[in-house]
PDB file of C-alpha atoms in Angstrom:
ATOM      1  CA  UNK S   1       0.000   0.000   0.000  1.00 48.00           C
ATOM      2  CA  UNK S   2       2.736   2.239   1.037  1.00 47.00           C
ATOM      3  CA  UNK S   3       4.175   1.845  -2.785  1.00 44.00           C
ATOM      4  CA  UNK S   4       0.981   2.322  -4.478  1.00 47.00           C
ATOM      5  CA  UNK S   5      -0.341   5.593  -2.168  1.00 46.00           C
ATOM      6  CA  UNK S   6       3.642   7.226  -3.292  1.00 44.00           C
ATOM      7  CA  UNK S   7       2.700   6.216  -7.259  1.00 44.00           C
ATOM      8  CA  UNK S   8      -0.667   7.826  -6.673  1.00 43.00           C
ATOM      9  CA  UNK S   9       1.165  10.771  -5.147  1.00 41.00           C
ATOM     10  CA  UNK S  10       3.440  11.754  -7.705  1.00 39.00           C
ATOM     11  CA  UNK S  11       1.186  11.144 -10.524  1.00 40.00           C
ATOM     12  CA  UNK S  12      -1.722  12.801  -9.490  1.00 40.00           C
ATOM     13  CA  UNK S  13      -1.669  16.068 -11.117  1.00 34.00           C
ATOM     14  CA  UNK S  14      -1.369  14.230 -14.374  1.00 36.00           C
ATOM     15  CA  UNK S  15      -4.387  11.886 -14.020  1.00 37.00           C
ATOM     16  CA  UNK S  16      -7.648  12.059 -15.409  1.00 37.00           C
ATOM     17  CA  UNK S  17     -10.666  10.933 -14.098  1.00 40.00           C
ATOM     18  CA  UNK S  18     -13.836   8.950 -15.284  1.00 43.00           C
ATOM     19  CA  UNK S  19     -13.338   6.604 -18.456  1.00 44.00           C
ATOM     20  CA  UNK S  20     -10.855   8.706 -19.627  1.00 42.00           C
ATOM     21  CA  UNK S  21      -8.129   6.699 -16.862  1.00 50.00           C
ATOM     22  CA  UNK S  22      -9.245   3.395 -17.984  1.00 68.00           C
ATOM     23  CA  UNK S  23      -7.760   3.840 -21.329  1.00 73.00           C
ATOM     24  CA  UNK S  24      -4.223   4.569 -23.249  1.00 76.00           C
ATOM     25  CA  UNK S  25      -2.952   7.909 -23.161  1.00 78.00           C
ATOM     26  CA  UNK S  26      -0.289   9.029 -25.104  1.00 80.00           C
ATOM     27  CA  UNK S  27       2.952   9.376 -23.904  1.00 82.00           C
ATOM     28  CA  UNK S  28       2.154   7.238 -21.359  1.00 80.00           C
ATOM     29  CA  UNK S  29       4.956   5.577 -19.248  1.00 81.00           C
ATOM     30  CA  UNK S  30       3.369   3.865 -16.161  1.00 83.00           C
ATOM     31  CA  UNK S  31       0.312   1.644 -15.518  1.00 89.00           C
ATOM     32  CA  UNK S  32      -3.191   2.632 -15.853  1.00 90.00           C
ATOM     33  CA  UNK S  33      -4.750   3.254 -12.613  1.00 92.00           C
ATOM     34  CA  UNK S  34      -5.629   0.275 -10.701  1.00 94.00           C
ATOM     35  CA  UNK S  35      -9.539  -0.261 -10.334  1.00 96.00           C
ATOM     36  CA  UNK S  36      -9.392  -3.596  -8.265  1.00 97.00           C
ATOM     37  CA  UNK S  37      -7.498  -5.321  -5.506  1.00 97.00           C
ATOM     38  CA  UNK S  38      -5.577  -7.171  -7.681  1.00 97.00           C
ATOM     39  CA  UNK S  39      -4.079  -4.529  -9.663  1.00 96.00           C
ATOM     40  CA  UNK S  40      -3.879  -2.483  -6.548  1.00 96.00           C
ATOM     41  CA  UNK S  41      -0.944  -4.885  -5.678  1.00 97.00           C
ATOM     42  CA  UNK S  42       0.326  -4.896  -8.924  1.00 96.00           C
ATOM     43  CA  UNK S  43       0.932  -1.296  -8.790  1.00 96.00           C
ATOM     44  CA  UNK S  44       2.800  -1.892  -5.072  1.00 96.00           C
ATOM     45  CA  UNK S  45       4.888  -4.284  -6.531  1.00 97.00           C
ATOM     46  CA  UNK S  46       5.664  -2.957  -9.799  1.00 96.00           C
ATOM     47  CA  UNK S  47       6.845   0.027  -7.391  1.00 95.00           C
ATOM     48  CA  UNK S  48       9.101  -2.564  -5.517  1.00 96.00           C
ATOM     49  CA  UNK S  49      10.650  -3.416  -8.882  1.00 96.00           C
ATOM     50  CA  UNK S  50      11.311   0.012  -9.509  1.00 95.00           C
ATOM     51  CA  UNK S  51      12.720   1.255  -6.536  1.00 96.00           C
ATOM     52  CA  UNK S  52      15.502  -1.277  -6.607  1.00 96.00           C
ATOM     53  CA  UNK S  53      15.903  -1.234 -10.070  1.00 96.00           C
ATOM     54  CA  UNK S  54      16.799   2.588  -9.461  1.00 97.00           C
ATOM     55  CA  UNK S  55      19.163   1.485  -6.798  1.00 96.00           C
ATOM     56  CA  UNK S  56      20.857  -0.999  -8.104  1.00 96.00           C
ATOM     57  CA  UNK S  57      21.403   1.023 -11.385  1.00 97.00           C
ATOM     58  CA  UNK S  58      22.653   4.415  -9.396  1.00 98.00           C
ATOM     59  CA  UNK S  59      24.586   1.840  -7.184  1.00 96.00           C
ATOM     60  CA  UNK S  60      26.633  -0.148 -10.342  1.00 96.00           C
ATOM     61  CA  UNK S  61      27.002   3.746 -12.006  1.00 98.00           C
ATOM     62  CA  UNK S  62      29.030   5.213  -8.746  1.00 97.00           C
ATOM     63  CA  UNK S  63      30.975   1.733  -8.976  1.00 94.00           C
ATOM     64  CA  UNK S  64      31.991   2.638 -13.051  1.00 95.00           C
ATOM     65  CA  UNK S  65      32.497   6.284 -11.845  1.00 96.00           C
ATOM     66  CA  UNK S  66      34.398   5.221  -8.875  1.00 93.00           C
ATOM     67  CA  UNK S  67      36.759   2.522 -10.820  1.00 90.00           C
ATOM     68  CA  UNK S  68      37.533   5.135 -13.867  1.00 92.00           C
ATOM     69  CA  UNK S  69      38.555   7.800 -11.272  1.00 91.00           C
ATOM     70  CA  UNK S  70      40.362   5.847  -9.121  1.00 88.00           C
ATOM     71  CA  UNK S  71      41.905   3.018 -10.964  1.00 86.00           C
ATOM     72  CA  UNK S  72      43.247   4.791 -14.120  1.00 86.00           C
ATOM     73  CA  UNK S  73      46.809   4.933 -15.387  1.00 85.00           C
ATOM     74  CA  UNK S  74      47.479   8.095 -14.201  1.00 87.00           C
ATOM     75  CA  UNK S  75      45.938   8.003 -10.529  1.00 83.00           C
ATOM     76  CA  UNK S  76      47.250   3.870 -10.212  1.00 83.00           C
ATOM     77  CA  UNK S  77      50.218   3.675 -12.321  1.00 84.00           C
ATOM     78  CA  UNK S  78      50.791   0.046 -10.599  1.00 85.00           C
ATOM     79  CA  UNK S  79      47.402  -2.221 -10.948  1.00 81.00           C
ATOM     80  CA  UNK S  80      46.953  -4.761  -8.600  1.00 79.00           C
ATOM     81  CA  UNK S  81      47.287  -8.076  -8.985  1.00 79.00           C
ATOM     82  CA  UNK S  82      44.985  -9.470  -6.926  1.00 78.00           C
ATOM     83  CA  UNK S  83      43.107 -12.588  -7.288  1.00 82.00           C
ATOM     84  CA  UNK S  84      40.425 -13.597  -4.487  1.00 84.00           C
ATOM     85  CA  UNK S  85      39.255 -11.623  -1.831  1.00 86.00           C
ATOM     86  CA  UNK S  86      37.045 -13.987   0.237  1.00 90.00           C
ATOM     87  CA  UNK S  87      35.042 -10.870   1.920  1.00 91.00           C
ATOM     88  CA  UNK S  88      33.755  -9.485  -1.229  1.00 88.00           C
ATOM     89  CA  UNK S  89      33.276 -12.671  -2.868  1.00 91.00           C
ATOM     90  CA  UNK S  90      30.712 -13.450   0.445  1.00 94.00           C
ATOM     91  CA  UNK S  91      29.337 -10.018   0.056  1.00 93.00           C
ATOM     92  CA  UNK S  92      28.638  -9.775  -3.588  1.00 91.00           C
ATOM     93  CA  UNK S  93      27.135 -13.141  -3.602  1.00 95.00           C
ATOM     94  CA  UNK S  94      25.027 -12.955  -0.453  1.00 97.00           C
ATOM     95  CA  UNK S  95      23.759  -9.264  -1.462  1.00 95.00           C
ATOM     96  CA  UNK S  96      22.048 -10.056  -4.545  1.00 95.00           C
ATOM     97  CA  UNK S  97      20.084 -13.471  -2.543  1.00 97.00           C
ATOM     98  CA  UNK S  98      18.950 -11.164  -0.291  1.00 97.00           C
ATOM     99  CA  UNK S  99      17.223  -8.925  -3.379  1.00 96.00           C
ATOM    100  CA  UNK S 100      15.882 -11.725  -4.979  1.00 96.00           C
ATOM    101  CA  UNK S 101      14.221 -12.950  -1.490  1.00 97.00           C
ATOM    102  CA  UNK S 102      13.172  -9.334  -1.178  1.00 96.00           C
ATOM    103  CA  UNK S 103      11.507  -9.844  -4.660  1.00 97.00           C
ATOM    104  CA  UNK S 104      10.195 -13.534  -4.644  1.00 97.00           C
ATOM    105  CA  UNK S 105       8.330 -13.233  -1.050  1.00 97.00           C
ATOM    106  CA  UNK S 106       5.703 -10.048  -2.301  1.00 96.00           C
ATOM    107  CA  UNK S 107       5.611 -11.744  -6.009  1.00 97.00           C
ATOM    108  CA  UNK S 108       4.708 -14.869  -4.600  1.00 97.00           C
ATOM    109  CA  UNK S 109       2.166 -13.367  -2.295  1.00 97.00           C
ATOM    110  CA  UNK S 110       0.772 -11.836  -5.140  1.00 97.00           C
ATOM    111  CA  UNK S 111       0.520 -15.097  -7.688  1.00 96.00           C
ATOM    112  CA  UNK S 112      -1.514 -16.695  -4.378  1.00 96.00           C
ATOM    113  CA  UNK S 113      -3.414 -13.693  -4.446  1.00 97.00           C
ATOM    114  CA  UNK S 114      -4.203 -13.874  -7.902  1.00 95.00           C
ATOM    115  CA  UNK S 115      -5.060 -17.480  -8.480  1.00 94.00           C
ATOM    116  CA  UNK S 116      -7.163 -17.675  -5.485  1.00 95.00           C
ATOM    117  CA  UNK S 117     -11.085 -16.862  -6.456  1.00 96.00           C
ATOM    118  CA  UNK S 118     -13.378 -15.278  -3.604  1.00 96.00           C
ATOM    119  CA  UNK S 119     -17.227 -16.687  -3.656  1.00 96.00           C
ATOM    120  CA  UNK S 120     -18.220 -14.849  -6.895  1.00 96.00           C
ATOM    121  CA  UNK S 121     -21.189 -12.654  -7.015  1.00 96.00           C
ATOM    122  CA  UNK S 122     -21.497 -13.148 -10.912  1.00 96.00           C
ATOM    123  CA  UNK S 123     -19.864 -15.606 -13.612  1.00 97.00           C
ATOM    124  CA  UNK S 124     -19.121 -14.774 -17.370  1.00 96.00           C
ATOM    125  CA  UNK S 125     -18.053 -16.823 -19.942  1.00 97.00           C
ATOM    126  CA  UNK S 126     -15.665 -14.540 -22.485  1.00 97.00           C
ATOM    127  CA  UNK S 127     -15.036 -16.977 -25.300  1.00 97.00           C
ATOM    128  CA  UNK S 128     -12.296 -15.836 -27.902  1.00 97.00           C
ATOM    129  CA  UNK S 129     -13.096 -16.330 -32.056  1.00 97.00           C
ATOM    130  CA  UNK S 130     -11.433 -14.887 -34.726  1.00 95.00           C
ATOM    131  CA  UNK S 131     -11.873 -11.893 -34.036  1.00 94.00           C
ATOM    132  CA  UNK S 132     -14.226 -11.070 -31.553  1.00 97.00           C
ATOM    133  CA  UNK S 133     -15.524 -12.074 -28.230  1.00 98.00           C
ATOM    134  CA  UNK S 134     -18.869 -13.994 -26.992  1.00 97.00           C
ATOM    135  CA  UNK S 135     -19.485 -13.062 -23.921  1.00 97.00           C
ATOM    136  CA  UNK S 136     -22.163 -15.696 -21.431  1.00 96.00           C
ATOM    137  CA  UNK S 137     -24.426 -15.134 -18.576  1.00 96.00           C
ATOM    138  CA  UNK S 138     -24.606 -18.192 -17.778  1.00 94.00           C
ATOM    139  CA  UNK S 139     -27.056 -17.595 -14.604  1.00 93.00           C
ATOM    140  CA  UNK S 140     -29.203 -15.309 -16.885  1.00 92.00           C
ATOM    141  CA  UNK S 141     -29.487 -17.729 -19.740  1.00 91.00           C
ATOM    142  CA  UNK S 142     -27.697 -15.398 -22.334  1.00 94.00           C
ATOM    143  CA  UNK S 143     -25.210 -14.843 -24.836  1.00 95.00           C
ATOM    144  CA  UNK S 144     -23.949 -11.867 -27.393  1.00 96.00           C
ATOM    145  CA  UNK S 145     -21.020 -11.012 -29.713  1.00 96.00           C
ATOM    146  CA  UNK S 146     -19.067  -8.270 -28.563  1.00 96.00           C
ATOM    147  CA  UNK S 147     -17.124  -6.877 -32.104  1.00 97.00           C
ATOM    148  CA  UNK S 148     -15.118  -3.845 -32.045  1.00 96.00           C
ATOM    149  CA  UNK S 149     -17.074  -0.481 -33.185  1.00 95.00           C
ATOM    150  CA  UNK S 150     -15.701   1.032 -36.813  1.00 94.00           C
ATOM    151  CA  UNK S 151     -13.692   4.224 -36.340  1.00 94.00           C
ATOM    152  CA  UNK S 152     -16.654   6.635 -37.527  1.00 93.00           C
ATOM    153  CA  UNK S 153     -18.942   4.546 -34.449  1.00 93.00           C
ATOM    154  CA  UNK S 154     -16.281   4.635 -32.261  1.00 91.00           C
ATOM    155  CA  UNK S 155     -16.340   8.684 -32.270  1.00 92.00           C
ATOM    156  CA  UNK S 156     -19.734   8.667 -32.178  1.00 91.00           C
ATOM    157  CA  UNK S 157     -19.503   6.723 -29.230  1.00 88.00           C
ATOM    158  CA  UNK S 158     -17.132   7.859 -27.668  1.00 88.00           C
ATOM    159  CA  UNK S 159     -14.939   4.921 -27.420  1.00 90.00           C
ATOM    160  CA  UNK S 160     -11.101   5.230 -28.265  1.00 91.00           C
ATOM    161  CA  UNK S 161      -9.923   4.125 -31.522  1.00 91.00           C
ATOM    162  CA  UNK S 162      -9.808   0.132 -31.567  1.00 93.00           C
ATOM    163  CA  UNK S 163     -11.180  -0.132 -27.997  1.00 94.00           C
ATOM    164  CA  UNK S 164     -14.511   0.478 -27.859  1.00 94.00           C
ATOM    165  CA  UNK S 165     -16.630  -2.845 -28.704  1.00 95.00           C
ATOM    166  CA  UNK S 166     -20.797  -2.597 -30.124  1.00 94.00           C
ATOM    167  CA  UNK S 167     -21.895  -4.968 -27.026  1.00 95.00           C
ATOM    168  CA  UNK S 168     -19.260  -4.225 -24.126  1.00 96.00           C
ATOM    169  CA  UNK S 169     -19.386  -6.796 -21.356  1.00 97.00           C
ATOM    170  CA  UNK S 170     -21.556  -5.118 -18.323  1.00 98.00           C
ATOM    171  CA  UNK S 171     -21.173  -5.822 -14.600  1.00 98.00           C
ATOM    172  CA  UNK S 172     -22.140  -4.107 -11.460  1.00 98.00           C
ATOM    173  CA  UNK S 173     -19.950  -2.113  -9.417  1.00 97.00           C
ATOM    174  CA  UNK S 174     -17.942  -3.945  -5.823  1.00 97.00           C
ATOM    175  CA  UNK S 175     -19.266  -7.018  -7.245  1.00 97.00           C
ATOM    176  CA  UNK S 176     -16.781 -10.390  -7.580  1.00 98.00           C
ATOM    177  CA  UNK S 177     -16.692 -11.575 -11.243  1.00 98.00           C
ATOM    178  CA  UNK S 178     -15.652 -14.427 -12.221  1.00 98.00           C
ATOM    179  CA  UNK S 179     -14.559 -15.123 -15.786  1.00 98.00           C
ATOM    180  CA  UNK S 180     -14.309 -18.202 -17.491  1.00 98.00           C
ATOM    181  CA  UNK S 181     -12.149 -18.538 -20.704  1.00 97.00           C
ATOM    182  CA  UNK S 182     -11.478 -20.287 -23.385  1.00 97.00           C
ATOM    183  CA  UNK S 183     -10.998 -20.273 -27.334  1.00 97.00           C
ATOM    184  CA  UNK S 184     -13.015 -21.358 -29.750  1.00 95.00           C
ATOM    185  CA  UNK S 185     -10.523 -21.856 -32.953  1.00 95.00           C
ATOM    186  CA  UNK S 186      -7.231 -20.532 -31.652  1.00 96.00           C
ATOM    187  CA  UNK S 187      -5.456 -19.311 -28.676  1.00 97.00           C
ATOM    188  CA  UNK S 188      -6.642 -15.663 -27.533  1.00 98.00           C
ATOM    189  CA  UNK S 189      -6.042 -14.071 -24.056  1.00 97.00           C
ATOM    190  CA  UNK S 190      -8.566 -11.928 -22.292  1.00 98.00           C
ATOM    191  CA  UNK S 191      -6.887  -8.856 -20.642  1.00 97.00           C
ATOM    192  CA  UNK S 192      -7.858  -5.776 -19.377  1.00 96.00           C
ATOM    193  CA  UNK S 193      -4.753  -3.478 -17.914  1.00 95.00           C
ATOM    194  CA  UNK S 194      -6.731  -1.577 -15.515  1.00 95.00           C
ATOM    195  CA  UNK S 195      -8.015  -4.661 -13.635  1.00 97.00           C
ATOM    196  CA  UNK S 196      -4.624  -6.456 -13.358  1.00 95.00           C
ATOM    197  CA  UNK S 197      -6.079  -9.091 -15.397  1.00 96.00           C
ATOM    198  CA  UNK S 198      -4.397 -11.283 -18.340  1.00 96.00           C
ATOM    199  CA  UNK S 199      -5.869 -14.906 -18.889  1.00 97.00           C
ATOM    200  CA  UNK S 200      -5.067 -16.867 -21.972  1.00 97.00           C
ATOM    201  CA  UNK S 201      -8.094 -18.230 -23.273  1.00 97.00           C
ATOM    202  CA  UNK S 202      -7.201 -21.522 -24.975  1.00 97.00           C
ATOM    203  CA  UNK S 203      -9.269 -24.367 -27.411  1.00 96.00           C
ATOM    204  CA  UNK S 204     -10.537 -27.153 -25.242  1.00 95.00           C
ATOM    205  CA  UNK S 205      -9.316 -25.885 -21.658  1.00 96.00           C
ATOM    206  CA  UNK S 206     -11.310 -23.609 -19.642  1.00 96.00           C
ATOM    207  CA  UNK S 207      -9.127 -21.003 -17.333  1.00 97.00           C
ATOM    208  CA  UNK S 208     -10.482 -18.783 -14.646  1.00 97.00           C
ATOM    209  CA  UNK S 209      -9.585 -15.635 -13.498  1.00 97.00           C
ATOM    210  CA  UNK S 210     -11.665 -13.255 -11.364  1.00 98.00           C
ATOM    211  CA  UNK S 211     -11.712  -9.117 -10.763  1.00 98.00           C
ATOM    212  CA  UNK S 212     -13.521  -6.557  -8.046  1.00 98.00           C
ATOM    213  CA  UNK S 213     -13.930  -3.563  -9.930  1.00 97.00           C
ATOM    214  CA  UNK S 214     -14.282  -0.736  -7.392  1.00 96.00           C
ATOM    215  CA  UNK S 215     -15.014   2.680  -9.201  1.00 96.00           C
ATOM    216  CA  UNK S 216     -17.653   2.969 -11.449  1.00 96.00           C
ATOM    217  CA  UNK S 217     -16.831   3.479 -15.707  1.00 94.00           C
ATOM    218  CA  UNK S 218     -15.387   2.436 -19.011  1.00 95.00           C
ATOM    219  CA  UNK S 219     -12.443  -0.071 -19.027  1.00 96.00           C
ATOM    220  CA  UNK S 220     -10.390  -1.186 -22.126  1.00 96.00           C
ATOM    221  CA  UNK S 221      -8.630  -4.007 -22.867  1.00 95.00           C
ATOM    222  CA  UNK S 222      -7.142  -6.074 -25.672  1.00 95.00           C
ATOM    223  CA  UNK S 223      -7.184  -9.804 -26.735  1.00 96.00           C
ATOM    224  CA  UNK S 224      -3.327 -10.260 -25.638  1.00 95.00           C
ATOM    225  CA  UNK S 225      -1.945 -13.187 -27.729  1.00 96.00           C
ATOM    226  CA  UNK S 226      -1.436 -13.292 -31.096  1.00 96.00           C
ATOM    227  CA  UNK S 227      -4.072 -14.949 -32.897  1.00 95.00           C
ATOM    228  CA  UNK S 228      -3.760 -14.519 -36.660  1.00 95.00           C
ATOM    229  CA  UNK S 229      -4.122 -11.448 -39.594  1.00 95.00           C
ATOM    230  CA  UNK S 230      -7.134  -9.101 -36.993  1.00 95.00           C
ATOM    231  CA  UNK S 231      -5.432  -9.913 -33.612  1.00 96.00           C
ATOM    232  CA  UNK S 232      -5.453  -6.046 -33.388  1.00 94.00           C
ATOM    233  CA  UNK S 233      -9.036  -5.557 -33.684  1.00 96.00           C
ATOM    234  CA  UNK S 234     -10.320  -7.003 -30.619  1.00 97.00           C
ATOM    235  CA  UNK S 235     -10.768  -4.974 -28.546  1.00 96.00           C
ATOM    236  CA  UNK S 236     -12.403  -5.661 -24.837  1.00 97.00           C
ATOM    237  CA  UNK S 237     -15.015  -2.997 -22.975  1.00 97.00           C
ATOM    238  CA  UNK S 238     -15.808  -3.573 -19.954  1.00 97.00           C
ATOM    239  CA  UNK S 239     -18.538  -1.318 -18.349  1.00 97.00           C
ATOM    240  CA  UNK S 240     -18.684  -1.428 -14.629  1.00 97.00           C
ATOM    241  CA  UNK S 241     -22.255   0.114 -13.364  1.00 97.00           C
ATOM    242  CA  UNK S 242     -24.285   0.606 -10.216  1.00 97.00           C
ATOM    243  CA  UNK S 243     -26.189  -2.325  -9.449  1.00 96.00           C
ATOM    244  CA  UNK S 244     -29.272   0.000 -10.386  1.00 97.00           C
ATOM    245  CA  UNK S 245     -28.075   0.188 -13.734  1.00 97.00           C
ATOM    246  CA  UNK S 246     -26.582  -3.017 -14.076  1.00 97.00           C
ATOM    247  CA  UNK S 247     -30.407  -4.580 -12.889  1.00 96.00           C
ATOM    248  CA  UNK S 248     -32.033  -2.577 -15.762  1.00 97.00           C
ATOM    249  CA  UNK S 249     -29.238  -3.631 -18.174  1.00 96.00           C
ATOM    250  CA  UNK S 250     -29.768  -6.786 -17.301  1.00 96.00           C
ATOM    251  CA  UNK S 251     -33.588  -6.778 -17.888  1.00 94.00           C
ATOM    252  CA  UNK S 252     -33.069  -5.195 -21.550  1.00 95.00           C
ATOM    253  CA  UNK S 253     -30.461  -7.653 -22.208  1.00 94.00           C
ATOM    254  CA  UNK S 254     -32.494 -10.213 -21.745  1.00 92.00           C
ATOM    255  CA  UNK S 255     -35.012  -9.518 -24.069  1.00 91.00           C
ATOM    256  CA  UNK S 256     -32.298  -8.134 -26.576  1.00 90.00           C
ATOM    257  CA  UNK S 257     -30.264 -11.226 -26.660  1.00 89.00           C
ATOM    258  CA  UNK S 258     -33.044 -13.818 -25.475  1.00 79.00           C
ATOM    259  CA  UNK S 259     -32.564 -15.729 -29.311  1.00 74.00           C
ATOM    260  CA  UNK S 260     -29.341 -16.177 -28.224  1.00 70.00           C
ATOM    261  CA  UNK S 261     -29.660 -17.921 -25.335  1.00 66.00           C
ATOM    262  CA  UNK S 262     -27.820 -21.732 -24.946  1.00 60.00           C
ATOM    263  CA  UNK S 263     -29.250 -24.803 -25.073  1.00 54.00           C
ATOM    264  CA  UNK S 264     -29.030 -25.774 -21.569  1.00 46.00           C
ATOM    265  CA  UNK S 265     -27.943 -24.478 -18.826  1.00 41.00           C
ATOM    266  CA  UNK S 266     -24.699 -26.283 -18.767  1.00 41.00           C
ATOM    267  CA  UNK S 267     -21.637 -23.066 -19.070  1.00 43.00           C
ATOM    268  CA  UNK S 268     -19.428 -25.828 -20.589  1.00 47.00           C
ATOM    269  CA  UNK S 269     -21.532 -25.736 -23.898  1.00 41.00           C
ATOM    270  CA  UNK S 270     -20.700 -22.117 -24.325  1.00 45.00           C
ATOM    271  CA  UNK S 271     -17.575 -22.099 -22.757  1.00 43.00           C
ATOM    272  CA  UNK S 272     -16.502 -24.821 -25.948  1.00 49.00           C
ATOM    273  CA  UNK S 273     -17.360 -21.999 -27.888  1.00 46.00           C
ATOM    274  CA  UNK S 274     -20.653 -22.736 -29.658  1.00 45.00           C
TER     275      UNK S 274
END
């Protein structure tokens, strides 16, 4: 937390609010703002990283600095011919396990955290095609296609350029989703930067993943693994609503997308891809 809250700090005159942080900007060098728990500790941890990346780099350039000032011809006519020296052998090899322990125990942490699904509140089904995404309600005994918009409908819209999708996936606000994957042809990912969320969506295998999106708004994301000539043009939306909203969304979806409904109400069917 104490990483994250510093990020937040010094980037906070330069961040936007509503849908406009869950997308690309340009000239953009960090993460996009973390909406959920999980990418919360992504954020802390990516900050770990970078603080003793930083370190470690200013501490090897003093070291160069150090060695050309001190150990050239001129200041050390006589070099020394020293072989071993058993104290910074121990040092220079017990230093760097240290960092990596400092690294593994807060990534590990954060894989458990990760892979371990809370009771979910609501499950959908994202199943990749080339090159678009079905999403399922499984509970609500629905389906749609979610393509990405044309550039003209994407202005209408809105929507940025290649992100913005004619059915986004909808879900309520401080709600537990989890999301079942899988591919129906080739190998896709479903992955959404802002949630901390990257899940490769593969033919015959069905991988979960799971997100609590906390604020309210529009969230891009990309399918993440290459998948043939339009890998570029699918695009993910995610729109994360009241539960108001999401209740009447729900009702009109219903009756927009009842024809599509599955056959039974078994989520493997759908998650197979048919």
């Amino acid at each position: 937390m104490i990483f994250r809250k510093a990020a937040c700090a010094l980037t906070g005159l330069l961040a936007w609010t509503g849908t406009a942080m869950a997308a690309p900007r340009e000239w953009e060098t960090g993460l996009q703002p973390a909406v959920t728990p999980v990418m919360e500790r992504v954020e802390d941890f990516n900050q770990l990283l970078t603080y003793l990346s930083v370190a470690i780099s200013l501490f090897v350039l003093a070291l160069i600095v150090w060695v050309l000032i001190r150990y050239n011809r001129r200041a050390n006519p006589v070099p020394s011919k020293t072989a071993h020296h058993t104290l910074l052998e121990v040092v220079w090899t017990i230093v760097p396990v240290i960092i990596l322990v400092i690294i593994a125990v807060p990534s590990f942490k954060l894989l458990y955290y990760q892979g371990t699904i809370p009771k979910p509140d609501l499950t959908i089904e994202a199943i990749g095609k080339q090159w678009f995404w079905t999403y399922a309600y499984p509970k609500e005994k629905f389906q749609f296609d979610s393509l990405m918009l044309s550039d003209e409908d994407a202005a209408k819209a809105g929507d940025p350029r290649l992100l913005g999708a004619d059915n986004p996936l909808v879900v309520p606000v401080n709600a537990v989703v989890e999301v079942e994957t899988t591919g129906a042809d080739v190998i896709h990912s479903w992955a959404v930067p802002a949630f901390g969320v990257k899940m490769d969506a593969v033919p015959g295998r069905i991988n979960k993943t799971w997100f609590k999106a906390t604020k309210t708004g529009t969230y891009y994301g990309q399918c993440s693994e290459l998948c043939g000539a339009r890998h570029a043009f699918m695009p993910i939306e995610v729109r994360v609503v009241s539960q108001a909203d999401y209740e009447a969304w729900l009702t009109k979806a219903k009756q927009e997308f009842a024809a599509n409904a599955p056959e039974n109400d078994g989520t493997r069917v759908a998650a197979l891809g048919r």
